[in-house]
Coordinates of N, CA and C in Angstrom, one line a residue:
Chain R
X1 N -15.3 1.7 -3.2 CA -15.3 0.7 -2.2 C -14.5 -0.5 -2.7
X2 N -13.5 -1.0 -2.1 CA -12.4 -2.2 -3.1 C -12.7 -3.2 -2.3
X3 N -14.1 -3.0 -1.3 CA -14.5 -4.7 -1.1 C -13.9 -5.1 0.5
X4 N -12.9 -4.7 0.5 CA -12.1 -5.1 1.7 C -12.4 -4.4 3.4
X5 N -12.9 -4.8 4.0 CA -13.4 -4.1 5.3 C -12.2 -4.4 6.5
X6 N -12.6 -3.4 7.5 CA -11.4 -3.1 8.5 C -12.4 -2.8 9.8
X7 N -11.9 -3.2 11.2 CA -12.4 -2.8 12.2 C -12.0 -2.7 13.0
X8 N -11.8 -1.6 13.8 CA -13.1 -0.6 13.8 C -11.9 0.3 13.2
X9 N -12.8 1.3 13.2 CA -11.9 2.9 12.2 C -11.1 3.2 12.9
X10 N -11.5 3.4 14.2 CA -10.9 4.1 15.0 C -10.4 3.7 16.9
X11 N -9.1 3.3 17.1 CA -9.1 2.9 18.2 C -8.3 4.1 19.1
X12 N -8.4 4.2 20.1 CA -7.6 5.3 21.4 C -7.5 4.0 22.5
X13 N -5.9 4.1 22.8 CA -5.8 3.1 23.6 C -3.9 3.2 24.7
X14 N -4.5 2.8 25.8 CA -3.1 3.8 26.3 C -2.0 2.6 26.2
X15 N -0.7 3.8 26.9 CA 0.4 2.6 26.6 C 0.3 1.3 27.5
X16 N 1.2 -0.1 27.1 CA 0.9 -1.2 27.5 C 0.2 -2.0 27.4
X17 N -1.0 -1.5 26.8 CA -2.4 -2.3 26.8 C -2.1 -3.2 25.4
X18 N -2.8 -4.3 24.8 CA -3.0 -4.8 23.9 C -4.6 -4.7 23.1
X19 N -4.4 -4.6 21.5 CA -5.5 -4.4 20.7 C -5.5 -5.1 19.4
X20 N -6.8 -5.9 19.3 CA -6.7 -6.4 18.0 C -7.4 -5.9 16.5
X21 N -6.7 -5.8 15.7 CA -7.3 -5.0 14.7 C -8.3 -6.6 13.6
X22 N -9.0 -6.2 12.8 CA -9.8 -7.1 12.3 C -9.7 -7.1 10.8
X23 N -10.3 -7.8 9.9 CA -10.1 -7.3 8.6 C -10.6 -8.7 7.3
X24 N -11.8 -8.0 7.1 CA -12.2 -9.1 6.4 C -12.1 -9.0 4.8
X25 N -11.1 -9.7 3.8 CA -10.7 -9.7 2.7 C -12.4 -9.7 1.7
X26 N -11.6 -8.9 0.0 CA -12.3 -9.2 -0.6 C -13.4 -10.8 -1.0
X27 N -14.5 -11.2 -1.5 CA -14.9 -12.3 -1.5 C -13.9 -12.9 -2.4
X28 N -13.8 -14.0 -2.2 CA -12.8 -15.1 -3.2 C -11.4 -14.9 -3.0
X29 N -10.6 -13.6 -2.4 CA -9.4 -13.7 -2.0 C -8.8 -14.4 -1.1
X30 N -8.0 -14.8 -1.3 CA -7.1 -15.9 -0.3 C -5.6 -15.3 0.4
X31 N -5.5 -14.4 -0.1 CA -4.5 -13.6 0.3 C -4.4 -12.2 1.4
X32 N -3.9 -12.2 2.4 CA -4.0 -10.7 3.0 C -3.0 -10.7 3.6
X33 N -3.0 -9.5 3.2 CA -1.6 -8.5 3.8 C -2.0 -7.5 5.1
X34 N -1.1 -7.0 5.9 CA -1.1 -6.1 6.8 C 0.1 -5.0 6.7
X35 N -0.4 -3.5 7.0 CA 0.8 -2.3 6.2 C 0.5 -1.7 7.5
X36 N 1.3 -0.7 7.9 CA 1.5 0.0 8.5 C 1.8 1.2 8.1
X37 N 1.9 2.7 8.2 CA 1.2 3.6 7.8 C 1.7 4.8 8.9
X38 N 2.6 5.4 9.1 CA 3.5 6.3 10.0 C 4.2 7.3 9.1
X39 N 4.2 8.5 9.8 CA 4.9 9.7 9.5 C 6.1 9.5 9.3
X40 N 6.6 8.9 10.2 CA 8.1 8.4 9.8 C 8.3 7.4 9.4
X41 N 7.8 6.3 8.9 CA 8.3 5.1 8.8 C 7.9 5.1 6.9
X42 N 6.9 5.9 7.0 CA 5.7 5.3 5.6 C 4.9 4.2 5.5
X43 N 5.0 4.3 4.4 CA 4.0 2.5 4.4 C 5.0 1.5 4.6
X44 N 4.8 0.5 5.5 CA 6.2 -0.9 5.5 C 4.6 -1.9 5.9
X45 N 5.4 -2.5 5.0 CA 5.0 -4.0 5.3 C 4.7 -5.1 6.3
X46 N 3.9 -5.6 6.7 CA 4.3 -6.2 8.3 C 4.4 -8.0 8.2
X47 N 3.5 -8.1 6.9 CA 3.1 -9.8 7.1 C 2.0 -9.6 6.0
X48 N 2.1 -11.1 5.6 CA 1.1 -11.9 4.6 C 0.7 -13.1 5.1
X49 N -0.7 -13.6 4.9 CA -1.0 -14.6 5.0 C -2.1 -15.4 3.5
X50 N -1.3 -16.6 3.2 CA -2.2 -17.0 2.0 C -3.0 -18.3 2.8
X51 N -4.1 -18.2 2.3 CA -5.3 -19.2 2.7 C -5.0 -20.3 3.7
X52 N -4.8 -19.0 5.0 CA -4.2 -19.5 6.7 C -3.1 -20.1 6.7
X53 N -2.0 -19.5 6.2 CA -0.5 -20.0 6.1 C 0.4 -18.8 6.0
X54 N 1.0 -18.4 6.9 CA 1.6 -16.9 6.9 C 2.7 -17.4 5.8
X55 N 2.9 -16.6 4.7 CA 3.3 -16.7 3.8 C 4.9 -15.0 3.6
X56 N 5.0 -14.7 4.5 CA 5.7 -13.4 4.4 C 5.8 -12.8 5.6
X57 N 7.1 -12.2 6.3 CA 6.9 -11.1 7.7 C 7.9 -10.4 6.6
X58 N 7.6 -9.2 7.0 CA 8.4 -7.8 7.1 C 9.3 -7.1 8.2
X59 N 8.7 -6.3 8.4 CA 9.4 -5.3 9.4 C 8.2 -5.6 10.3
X60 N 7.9 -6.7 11.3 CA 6.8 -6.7 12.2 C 7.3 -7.2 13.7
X61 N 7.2 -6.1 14.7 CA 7.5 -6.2 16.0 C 7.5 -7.1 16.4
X62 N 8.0 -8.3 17.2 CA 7.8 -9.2 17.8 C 6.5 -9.0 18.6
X63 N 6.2 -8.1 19.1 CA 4.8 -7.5 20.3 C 3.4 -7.8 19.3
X64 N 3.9 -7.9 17.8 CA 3.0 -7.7 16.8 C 2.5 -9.5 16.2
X65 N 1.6 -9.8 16.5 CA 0.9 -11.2 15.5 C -0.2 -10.9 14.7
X66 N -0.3 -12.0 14.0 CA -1.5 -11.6 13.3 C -1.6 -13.8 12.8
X67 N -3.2 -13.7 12.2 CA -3.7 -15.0 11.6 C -4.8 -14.8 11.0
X68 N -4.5 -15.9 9.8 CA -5.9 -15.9 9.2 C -6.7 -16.7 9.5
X69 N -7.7 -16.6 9.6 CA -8.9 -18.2 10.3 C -9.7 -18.5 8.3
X70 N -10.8 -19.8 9.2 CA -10.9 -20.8 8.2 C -11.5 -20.1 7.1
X71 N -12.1 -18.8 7.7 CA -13.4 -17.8 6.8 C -12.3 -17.2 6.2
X72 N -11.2 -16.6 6.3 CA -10.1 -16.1 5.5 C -10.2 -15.1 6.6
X73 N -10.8 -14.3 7.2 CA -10.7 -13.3 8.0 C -9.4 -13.0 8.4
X74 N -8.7 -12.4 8.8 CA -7.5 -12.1 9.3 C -7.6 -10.9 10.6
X75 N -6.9 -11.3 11.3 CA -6.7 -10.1 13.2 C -5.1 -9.6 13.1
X76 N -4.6 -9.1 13.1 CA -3.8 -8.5 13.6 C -3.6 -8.0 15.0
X77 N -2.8 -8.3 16.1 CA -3.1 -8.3 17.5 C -1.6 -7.4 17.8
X78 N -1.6 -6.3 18.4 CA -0.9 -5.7 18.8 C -0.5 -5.4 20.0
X79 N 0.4 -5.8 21.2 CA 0.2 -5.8 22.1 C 1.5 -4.9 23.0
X80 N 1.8 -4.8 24.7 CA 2.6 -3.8 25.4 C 2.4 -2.7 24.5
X81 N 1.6 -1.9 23.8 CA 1.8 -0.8 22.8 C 2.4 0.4 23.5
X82 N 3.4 0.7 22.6 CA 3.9 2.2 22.9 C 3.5 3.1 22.0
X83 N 4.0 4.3 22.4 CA 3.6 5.4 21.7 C 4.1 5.7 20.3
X84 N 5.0 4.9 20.2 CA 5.3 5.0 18.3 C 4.6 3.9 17.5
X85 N 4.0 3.2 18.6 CA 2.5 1.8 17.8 C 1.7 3.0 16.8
X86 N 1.6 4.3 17.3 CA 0.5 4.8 16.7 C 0.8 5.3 15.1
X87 N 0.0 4.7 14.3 CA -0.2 4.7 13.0 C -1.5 4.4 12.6
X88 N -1.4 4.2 10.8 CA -2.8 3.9 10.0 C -2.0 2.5 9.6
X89 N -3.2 1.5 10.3 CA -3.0 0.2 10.4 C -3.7 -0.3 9.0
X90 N -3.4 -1.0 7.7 CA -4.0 -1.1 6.3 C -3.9 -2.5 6.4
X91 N -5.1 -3.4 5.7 CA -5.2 -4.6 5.2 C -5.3 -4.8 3.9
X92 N -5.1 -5.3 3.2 CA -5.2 -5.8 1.7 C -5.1 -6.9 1.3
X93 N -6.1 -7.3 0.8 CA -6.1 -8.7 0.1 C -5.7 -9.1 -1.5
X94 N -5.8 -10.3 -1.8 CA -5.5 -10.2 -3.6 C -6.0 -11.7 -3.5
X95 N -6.2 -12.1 -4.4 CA -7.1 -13.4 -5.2 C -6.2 -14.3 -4.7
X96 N -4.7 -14.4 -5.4 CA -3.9 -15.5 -5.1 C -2.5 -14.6 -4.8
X97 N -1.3 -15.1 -4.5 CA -0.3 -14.8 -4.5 C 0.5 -14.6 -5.4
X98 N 1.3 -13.8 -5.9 CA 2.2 -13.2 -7.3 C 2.0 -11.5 -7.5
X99 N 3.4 -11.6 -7.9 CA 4.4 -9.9 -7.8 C 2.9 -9.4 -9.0
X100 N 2.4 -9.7 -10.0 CA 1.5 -9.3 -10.6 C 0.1 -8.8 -10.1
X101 N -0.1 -9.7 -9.4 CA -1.6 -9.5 -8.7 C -1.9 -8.1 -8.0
X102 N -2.7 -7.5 -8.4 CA -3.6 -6.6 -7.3 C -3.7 -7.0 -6.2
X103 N -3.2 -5.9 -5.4 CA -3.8 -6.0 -4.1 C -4.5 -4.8 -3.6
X104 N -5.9 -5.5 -3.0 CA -6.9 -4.4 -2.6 C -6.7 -3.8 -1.4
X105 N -6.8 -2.6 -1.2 CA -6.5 -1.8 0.5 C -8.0 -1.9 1.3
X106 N -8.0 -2.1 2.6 CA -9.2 -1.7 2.9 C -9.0 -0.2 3.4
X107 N -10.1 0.3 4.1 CA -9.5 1.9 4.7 C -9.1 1.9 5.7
X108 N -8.7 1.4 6.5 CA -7.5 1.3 7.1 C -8.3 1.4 9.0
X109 N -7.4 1.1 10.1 CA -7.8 1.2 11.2 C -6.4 2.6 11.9
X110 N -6.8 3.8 12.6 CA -6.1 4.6 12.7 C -5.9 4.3 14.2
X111 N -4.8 3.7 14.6 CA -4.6 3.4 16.5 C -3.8 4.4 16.8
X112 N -4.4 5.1 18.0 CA -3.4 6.4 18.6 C -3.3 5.7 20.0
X113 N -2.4 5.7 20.4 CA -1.4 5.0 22.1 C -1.1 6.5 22.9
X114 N -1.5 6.6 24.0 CA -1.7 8.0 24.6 C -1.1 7.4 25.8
Chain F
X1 N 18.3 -4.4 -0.7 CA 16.9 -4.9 -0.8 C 16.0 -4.6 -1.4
X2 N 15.0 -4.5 -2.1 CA 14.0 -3.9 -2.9 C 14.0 -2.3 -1.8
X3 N 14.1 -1.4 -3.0 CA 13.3 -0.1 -2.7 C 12.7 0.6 -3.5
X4 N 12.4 1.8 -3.6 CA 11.5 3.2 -4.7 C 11.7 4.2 -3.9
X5 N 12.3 5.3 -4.8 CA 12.2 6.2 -4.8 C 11.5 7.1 -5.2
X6 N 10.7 8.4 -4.8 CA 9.9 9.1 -5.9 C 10.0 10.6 -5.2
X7 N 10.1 11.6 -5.9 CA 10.2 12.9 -5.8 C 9.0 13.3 -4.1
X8 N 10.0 14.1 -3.2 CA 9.0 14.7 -2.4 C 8.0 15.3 -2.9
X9 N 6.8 15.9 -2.2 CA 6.3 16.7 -2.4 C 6.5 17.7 -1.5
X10 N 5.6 18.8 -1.3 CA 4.0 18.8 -1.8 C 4.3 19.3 -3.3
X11 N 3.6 18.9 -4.4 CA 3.4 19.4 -6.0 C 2.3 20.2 -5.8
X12 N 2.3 21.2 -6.0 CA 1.0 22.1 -6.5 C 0.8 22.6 -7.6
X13 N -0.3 22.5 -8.4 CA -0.7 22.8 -9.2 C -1.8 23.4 -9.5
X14 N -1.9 24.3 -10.7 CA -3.3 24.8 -11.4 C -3.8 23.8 -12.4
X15 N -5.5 23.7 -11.7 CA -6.4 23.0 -12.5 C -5.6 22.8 -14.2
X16 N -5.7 21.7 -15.1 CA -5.7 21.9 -16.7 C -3.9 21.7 -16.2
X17 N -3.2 21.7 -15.4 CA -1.4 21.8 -15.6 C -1.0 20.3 -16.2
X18 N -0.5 20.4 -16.6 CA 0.4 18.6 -16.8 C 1.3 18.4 -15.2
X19 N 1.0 17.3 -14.8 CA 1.5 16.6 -13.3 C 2.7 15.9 -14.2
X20 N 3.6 15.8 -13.5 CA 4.6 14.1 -13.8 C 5.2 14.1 -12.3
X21 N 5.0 13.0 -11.9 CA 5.8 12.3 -10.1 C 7.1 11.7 -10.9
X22 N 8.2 11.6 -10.9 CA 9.3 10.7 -10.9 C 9.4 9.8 -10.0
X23 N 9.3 8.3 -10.3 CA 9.4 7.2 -9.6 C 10.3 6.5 -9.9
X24 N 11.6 6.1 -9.4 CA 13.1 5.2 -9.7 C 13.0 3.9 -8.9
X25 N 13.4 3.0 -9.1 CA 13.6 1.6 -8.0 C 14.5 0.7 -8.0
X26 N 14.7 0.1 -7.0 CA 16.0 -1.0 -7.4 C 15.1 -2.1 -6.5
X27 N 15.8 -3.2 -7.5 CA 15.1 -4.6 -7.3 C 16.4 -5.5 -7.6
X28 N 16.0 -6.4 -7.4 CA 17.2 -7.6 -7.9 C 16.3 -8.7 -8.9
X29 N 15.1 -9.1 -9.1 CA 15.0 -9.1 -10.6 C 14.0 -8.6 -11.7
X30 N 12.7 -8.9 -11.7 CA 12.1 -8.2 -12.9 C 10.6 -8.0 -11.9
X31 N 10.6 -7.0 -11.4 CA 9.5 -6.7 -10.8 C 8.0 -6.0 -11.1
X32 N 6.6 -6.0 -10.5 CA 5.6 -5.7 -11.3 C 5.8 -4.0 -10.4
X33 N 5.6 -3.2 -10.9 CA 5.6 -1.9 -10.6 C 3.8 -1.5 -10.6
X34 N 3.3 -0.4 -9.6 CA 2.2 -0.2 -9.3 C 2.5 1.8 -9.0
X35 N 1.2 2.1 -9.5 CA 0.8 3.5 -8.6 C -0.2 3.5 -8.0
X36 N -0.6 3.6 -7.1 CA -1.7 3.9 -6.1 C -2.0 5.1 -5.3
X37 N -3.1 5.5 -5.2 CA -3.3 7.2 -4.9 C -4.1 6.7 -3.5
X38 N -4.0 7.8 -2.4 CA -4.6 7.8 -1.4 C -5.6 9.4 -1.4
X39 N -6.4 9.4 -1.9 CA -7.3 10.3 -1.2 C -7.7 10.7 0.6
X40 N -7.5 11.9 0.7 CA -7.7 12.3 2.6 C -9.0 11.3 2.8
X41 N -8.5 11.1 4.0 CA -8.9 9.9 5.0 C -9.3 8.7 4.4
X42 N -8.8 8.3 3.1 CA -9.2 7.0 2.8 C -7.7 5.8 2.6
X43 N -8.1 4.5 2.2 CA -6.8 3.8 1.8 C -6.9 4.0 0.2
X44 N -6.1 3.3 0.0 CA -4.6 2.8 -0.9 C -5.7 2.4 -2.2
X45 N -5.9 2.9 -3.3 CA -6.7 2.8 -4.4 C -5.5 2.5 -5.3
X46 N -5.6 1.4 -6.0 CA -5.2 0.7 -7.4 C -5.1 2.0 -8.5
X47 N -4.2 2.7 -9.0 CA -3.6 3.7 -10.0 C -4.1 3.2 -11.5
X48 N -2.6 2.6 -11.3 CA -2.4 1.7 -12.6 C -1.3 1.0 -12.3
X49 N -1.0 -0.5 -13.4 CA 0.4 -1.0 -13.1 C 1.0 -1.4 -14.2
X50 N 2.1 -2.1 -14.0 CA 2.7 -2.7 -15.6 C 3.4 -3.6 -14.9
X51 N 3.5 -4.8 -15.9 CA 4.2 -6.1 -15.3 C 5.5 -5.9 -16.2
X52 N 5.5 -5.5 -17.1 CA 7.0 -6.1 -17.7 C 7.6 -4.8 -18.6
X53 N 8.7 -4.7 -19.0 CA 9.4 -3.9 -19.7 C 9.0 -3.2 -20.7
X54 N 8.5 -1.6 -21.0 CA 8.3 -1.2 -22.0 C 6.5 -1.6 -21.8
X55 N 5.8 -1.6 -20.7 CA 4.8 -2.1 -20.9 C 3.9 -0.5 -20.2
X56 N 2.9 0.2 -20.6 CA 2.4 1.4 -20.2 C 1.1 1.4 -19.4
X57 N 1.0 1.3 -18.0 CA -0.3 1.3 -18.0 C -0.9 2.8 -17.7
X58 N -2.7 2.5 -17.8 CA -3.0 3.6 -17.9 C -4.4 3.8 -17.2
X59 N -5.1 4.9 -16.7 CA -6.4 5.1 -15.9 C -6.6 6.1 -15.6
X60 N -8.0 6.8 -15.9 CA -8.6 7.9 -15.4 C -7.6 9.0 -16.4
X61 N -6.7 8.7 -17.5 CA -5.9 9.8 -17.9 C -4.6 9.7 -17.1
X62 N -4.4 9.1 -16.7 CA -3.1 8.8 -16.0 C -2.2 7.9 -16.3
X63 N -0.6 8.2 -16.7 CA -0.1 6.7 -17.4 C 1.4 7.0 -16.9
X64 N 1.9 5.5 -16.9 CA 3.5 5.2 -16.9 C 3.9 3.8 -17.6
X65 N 5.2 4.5 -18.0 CA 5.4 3.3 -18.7 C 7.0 3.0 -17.9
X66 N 6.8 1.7 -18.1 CA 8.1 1.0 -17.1 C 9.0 0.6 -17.9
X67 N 10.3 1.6 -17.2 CA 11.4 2.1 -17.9 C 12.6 0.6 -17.6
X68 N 13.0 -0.1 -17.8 CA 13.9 -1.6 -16.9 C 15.3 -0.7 -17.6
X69 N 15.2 0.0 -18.3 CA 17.1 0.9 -18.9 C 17.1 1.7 -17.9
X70 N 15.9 2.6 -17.2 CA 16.6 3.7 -16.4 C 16.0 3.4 -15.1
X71 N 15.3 2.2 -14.8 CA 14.4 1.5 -13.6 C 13.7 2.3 -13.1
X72 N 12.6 2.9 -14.1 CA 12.1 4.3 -13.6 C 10.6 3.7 -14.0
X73 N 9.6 4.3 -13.4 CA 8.0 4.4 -13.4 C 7.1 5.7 -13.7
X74 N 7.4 6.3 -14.0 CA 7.1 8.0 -13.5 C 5.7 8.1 -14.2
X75 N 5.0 8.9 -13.4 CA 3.5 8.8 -13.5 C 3.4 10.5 -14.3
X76 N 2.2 10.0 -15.1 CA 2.0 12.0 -15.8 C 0.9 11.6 -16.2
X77 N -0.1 12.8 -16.4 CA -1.5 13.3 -16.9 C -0.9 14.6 -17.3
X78 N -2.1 14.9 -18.3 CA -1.7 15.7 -19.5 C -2.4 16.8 -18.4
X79 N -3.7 17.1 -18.2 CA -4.6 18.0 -17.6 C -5.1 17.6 -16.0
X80 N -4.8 17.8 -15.5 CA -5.4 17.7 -13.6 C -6.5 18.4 -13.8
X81 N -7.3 17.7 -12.7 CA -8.4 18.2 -11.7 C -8.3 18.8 -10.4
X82 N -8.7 19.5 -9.8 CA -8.9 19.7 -8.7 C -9.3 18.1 -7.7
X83 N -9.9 17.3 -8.3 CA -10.4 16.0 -7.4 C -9.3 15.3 -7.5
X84 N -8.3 15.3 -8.5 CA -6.9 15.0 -8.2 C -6.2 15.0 -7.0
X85 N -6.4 15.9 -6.5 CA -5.4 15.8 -5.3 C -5.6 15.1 -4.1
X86 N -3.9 14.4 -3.7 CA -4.6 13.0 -3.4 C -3.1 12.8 -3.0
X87 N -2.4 12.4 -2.3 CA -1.3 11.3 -2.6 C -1.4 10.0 -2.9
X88 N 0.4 10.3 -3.6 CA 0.5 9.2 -4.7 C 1.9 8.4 -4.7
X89 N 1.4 7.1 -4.5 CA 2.8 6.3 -4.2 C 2.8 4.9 -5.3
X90 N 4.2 5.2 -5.6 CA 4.7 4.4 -6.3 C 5.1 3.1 -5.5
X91 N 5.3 2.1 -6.4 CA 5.4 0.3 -5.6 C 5.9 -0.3 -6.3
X92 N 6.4 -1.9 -6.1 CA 6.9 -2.6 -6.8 C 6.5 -3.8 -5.8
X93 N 6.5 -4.7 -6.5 CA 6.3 -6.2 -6.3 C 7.2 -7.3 -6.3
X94 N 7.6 -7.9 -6.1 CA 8.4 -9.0 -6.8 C 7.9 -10.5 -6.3
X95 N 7.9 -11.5 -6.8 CA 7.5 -12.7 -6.2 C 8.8 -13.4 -5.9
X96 N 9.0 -13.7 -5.0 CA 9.9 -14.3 -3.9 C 9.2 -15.5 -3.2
X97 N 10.5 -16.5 -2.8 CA 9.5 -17.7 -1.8 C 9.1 -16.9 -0.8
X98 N 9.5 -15.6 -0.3 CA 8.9 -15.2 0.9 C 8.0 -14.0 0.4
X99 N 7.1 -14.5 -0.5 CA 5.5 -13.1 -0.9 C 6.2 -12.4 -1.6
X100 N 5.2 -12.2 -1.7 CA 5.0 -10.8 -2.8 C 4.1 -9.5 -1.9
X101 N 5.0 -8.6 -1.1 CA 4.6 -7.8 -0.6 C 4.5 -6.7 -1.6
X102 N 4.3 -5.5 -1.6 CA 4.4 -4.6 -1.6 C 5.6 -3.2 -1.5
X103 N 6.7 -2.8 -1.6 CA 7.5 -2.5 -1.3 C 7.4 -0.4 -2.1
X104 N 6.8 0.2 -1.0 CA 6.4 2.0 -1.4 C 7.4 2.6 -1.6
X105 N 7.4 3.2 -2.4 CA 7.6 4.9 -2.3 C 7.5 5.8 -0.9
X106 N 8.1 7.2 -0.6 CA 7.6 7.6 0.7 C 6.2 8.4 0.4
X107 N 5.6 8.6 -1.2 CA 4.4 9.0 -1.3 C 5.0 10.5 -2.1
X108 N 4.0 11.3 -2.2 CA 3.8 12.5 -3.1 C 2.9 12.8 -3.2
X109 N 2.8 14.4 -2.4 CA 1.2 14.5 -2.2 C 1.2 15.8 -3.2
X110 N -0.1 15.6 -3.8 CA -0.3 16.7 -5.1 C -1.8 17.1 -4.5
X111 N -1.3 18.5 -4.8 CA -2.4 19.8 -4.6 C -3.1 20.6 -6.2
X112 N -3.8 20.1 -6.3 CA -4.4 21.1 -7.4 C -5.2 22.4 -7.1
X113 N -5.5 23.4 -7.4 CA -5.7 24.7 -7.4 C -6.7 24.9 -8.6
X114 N -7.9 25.6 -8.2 CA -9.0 26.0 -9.2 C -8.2 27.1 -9.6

C-alpha cells in the first residue's frame, strides 16, 4: 500500500458525459501528479500540482482539468468524454518537487466510455 | 524531448532464470532514472532508482546501474520467481522549471514459469 488513495476504482460512463476522478496524496506530500494509462498511448503524463499551484501540463486534453485544494487532495475532472478517454487514470504524489524524489502511485481509477 | 526506450515484451521465463530488460534514454541533461513494476490489477510500485552516473540501485535482488556513456538503465536479477511477474517500466525524471514528471518506457511484461 504506497499510502496514496484514488476514487472510485471503477467508473462506466457513456460518451459526452463528464466525470471527476479523486485522489488523495500520501500524508506530508505536497506534490501530485496525474498519468494516464492506455494501450496505445502507455503511460503519459497529464499534469502536476505542488501545494495548489499547477506546477507542469503534459499531454492533457483541453476537455481535461484537474486542482489541488487546501487539504492537498487533488480531482481530476474529465469532461464531453469519448471513447478513447477510456484508460487507467494513476495519481502520484511525492514529498516535494525534484527529478530525484519518489513518486508514489495510487492504484489507479479504470474509466471505460461506452 | 525526453524519452526511454526498453525492449518489448512478453519475456518468459523459467523459475531460478536470470531476467535483464534493456532500458536506453535520451534526455537533454542529467536525469534521475527509475524502475517501477506493475503487478495485474495494481499501480506503479517504486523498483529501484539511481540519481547520478555510475550510481547502482538495488531491491528485492533486482539492480541497474546507470550507464550516462551508453544512456542505458537496464534492469537484471540473477534468479526470478514466479511472483515476479509483473510489468516493468523504466523512467527518467529530470527537473525543469516545468516539473519533474515522470517520462516511461512502453513497459515489459515478464512471465515467469514454475
Amino acid at each position: 500500500d504506497s499510502g496514496v488513495t484514488q476514487t472510485p476504482k471503477h467508473l462506466i460512463t457513456a460518451t459526452g458525459q463528464r466525470v471527476t476522478l479523486r485522489c488523495s496524496p500520501r500524508s506530508g506530500d505536497l506534490s501530485v501528479y496525474w498519468y494516464q494509462q492506455s494501450l496505445d498511448q502507455g503511460l503519459q503524463f497529464l499534469i502536476q500540482y505542488y501545494n495548489g499551484e499547477e506546477r507542469a501540463k503534459g499531454n492533457i486534453l483541453e476537455r481535461f482539468s484537474a486542482q489541488q485544494f487546501p487539504d492537498l487532495h487533488s480531482e481530476l475532472n474529465l469532461s464531453s468524454l469519448e471513447l478513447g478517454d477510456s484508460a487507467l487514470y494513476f495519481c502520484a504524489s511525492s514529498v516535494a518537487s525534484g527529478q530525484a524524489i519518489e513518486q508514489y502511485f495510487g492504484p489507479g481509477t479504470r474509466l471505460t466510455v461506452t | 524531448g525526453d524519452s526511454v526506450t526498453q525492449m518489448e515484451g512478453p519475456v518468459t521465463l523459467s523459475e531460478e532464470a536470470c531476467l535483464t530488460i534493456n532500458c536506453t534514454y535520451t534526455a537533454t541533461g542529467y536525469p534521475s532514472l527509475f524502475w517501477y513494476v506493475q503487478y495485474p490489477g495494481e499501480g506503479l510500485q517504486l523498483l529501484l532508482k539511481a540519481t547520478k552516473a555510475d550510481d547502482k540501485g538495488s531491491n528485492k535482488g533486482f539492480e541497474a546501474t546507470y550507464r550516462k556513456e551508453t544512456t542505458s538503465f537496464h534492469l537484471e536479477k540473477g534468479s526470478v520467481q514466479v511472483s515476479d511477474s509483473a510489468v516493468y517500466f523504466c523512467a527518467l525524471s529530470e527537473d525543469k522549471a516545468a516539473g519533474n514528471k515522470l517520462t516511461f518506457g512502453g513497459g515489459t511484461r515478464v512471465l515467469v514459469k514454475p
